[in-house]
PDB file of C-alpha atoms in Angstrom:
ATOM      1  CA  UNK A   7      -2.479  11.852  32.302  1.00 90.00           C
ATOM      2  CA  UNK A   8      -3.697   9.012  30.453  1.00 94.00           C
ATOM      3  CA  UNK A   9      -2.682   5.419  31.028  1.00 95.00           C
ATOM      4  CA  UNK A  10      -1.485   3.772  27.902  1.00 96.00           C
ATOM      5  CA  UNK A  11       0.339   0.527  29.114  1.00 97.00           C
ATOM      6  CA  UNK A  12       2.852  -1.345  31.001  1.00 97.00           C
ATOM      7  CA  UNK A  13       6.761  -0.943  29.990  1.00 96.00           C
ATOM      8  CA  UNK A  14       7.169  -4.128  30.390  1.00 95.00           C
ATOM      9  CA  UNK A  15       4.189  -5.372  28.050  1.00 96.00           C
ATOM     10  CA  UNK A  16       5.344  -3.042  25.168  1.00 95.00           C
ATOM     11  CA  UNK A  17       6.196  -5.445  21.920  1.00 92.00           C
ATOM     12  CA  UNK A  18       9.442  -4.964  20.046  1.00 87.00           C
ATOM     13  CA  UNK A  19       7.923  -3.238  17.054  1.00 87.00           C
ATOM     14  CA  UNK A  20       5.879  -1.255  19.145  1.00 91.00           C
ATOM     15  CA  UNK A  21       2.311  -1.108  19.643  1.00 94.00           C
ATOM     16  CA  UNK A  22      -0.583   1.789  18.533  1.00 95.00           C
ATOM     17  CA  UNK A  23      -2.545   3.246  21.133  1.00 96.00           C
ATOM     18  CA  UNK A  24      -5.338   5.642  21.016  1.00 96.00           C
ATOM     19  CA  UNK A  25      -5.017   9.045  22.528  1.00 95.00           C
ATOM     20  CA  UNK A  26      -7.268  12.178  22.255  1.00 92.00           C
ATOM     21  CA  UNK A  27      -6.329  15.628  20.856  1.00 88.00           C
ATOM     22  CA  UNK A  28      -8.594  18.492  21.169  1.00 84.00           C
ATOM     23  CA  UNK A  29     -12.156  16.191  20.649  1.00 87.00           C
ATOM     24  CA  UNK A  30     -10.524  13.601  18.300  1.00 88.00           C
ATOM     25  CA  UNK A  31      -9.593   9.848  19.055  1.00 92.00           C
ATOM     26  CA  UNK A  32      -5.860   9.698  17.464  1.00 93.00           C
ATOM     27  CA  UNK A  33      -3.577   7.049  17.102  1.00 95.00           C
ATOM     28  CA  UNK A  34       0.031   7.110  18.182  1.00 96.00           C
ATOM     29  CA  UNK A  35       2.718   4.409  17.863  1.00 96.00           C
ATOM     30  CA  UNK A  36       4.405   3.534  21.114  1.00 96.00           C
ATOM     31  CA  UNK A  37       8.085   2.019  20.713  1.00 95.00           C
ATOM     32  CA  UNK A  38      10.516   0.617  23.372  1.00 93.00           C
ATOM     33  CA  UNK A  39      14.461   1.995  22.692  1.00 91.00           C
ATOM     34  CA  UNK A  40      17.306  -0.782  23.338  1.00 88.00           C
ATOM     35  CA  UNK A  41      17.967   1.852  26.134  1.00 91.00           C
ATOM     36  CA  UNK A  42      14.456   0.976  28.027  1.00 91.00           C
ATOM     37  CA  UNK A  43      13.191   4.303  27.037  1.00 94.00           C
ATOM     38  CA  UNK A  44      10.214   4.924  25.518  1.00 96.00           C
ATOM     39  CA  UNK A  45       9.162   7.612  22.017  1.00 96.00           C
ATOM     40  CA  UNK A  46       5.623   7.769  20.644  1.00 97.00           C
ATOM     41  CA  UNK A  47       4.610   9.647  17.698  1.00 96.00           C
ATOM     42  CA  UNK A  48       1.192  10.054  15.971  1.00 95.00           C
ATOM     43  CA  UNK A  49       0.887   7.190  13.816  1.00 94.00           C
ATOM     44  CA  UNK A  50       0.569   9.782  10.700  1.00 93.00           C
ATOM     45  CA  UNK A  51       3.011   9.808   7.413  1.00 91.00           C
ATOM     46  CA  UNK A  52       4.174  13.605   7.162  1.00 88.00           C
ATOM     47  CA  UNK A  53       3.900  13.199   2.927  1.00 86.00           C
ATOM     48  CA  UNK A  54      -0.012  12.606   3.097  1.00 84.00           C
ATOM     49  CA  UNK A  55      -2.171  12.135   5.979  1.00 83.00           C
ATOM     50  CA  UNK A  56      -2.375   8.193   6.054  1.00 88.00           C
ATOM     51  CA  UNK A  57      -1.478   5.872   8.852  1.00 91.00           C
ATOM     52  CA  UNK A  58       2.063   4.538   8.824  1.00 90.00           C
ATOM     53  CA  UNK A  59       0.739   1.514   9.321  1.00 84.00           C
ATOM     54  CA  UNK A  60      -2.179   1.383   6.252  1.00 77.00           C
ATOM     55  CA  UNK A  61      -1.277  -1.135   4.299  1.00 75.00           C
ATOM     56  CA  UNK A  62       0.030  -3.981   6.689  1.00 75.00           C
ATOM     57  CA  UNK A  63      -1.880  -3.406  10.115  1.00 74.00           C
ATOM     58  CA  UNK A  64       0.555  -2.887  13.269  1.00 73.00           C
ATOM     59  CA  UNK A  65       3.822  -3.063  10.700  1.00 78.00           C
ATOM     60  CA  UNK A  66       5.756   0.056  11.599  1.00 81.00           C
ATOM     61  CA  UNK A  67       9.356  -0.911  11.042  1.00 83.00           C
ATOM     62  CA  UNK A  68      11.189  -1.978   7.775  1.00 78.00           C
ATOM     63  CA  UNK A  69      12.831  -5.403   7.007  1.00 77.00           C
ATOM     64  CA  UNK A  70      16.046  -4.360   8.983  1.00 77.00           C
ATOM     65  CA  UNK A  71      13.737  -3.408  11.966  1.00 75.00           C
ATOM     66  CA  UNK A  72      16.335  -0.132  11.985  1.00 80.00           C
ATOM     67  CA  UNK A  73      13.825   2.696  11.100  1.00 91.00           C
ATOM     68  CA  UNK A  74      10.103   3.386  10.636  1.00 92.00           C
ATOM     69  CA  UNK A  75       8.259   3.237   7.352  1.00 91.00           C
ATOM     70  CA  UNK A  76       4.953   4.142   5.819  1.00 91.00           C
ATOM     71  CA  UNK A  77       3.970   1.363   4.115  1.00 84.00           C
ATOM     72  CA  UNK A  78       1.794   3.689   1.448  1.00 84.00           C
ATOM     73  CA  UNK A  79       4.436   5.942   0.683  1.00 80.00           C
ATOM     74  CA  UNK A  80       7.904   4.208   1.155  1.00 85.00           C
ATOM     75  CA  UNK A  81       9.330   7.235   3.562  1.00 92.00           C
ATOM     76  CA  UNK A  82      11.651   5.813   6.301  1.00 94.00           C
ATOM     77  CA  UNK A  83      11.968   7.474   9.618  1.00 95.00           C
ATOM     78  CA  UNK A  84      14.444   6.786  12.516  1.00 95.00           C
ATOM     79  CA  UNK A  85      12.824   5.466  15.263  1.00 94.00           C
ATOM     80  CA  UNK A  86      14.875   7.547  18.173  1.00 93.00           C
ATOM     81  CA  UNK A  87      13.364  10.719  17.082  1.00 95.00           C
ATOM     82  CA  UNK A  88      11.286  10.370  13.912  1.00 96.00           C
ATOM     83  CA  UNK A  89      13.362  12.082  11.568  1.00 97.00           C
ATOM     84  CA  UNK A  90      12.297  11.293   7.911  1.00 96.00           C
ATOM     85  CA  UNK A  91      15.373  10.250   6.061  1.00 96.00           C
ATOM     86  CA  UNK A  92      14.271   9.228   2.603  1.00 95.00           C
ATOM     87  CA  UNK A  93      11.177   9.356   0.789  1.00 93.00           C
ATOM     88  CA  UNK A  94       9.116  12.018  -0.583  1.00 92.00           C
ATOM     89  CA  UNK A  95       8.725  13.897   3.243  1.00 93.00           C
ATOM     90  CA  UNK A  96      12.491  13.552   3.658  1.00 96.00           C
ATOM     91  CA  UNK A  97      13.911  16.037   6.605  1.00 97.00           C
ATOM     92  CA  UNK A  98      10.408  16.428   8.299  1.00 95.00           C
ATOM     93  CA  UNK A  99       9.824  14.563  11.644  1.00 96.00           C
ATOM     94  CA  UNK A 100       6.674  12.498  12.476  1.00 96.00           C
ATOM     95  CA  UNK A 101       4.837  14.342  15.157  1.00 95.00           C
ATOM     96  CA  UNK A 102       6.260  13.742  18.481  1.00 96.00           C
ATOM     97  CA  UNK A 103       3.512  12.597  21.446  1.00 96.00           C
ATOM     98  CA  UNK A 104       4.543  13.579  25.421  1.00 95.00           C
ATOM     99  CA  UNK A 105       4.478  10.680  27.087  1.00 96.00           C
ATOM    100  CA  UNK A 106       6.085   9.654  30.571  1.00 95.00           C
ATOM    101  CA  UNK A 107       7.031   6.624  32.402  1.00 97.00           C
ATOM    102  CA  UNK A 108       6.214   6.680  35.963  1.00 97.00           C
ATOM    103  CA  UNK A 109       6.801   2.972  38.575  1.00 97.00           C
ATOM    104  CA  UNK A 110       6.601   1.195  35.395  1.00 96.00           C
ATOM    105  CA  UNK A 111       3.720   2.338  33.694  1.00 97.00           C
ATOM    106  CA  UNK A 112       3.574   4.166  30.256  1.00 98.00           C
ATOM    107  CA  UNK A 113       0.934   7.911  30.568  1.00 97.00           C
ATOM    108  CA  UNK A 114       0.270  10.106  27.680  1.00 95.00           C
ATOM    109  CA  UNK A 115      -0.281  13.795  28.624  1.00 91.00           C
ATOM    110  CA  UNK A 116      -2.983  14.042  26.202  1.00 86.00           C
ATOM    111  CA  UNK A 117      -2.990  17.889  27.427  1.00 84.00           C
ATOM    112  CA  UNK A 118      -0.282  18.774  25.683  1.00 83.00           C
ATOM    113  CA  UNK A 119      -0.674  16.657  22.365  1.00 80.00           C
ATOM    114  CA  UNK A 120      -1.510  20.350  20.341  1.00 72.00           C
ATOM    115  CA  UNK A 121      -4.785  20.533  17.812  1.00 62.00           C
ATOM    116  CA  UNK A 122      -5.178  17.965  14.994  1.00 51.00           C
ATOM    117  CA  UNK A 123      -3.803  20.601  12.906  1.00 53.00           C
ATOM    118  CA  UNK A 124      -0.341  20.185  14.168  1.00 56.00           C
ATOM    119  CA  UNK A 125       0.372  17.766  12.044  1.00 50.00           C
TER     120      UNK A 125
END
């Protein structure tokens, strides 16, 4: 298990973190639910392979702050499990990361993050 953060130092919109799969450095996005949970997905459009995040740095949500965007494409994703719900990937899912929270701390099981390939 990898440490990523504290729960309680996790922004609003979320934060990126860098994980490994297989031999590469990845990104994921880490987001905080109004519930205290926590989801993280590969920071990875499902239309093309380009961070959600590529055109404005660390922006993940759109102006309502209710669902994720890629800023290159225009897809929108809901945050609570990454469901595409418009744009040209509509009905795929941005790739889901296993992460845990354990006394307050935020781990990636980078063992179980799959190959690059599954996108």
């Amino acid at each position: 298990m990898k440490r990523i953060v504290n729960l309680d130092e996790i922004p609003k919109n979320g934060m990126k973190f860098a994980y490994n799969e297989g031999p590469l450095e990845e990104e994921g996005i880490l987001l905080k639910m109004p519930d205290g949970s926590v989801r993280a997905y590969k920071n990875l459009c499902r239309h093309l392979p380009m961070r959600l995040d590529d055109r404005a740095p660390s922006n993940f949500f759109d102006a309502s702050k209710a669902q994720l965007t890629c800023n290159s494409h225009g897809a929108f994703f809901r945050a609570d499990d990454g469901l595409c719900t418009s744009g040209p990937c509509k009905g795929s899912h941005l790739k889901v990361l296993p992460v845990i929270v354990e006394d307050g701390v935020v781990f990636i099981d980078e063992s179980a993050t799959g190959s690059f390939f599954d996108v």
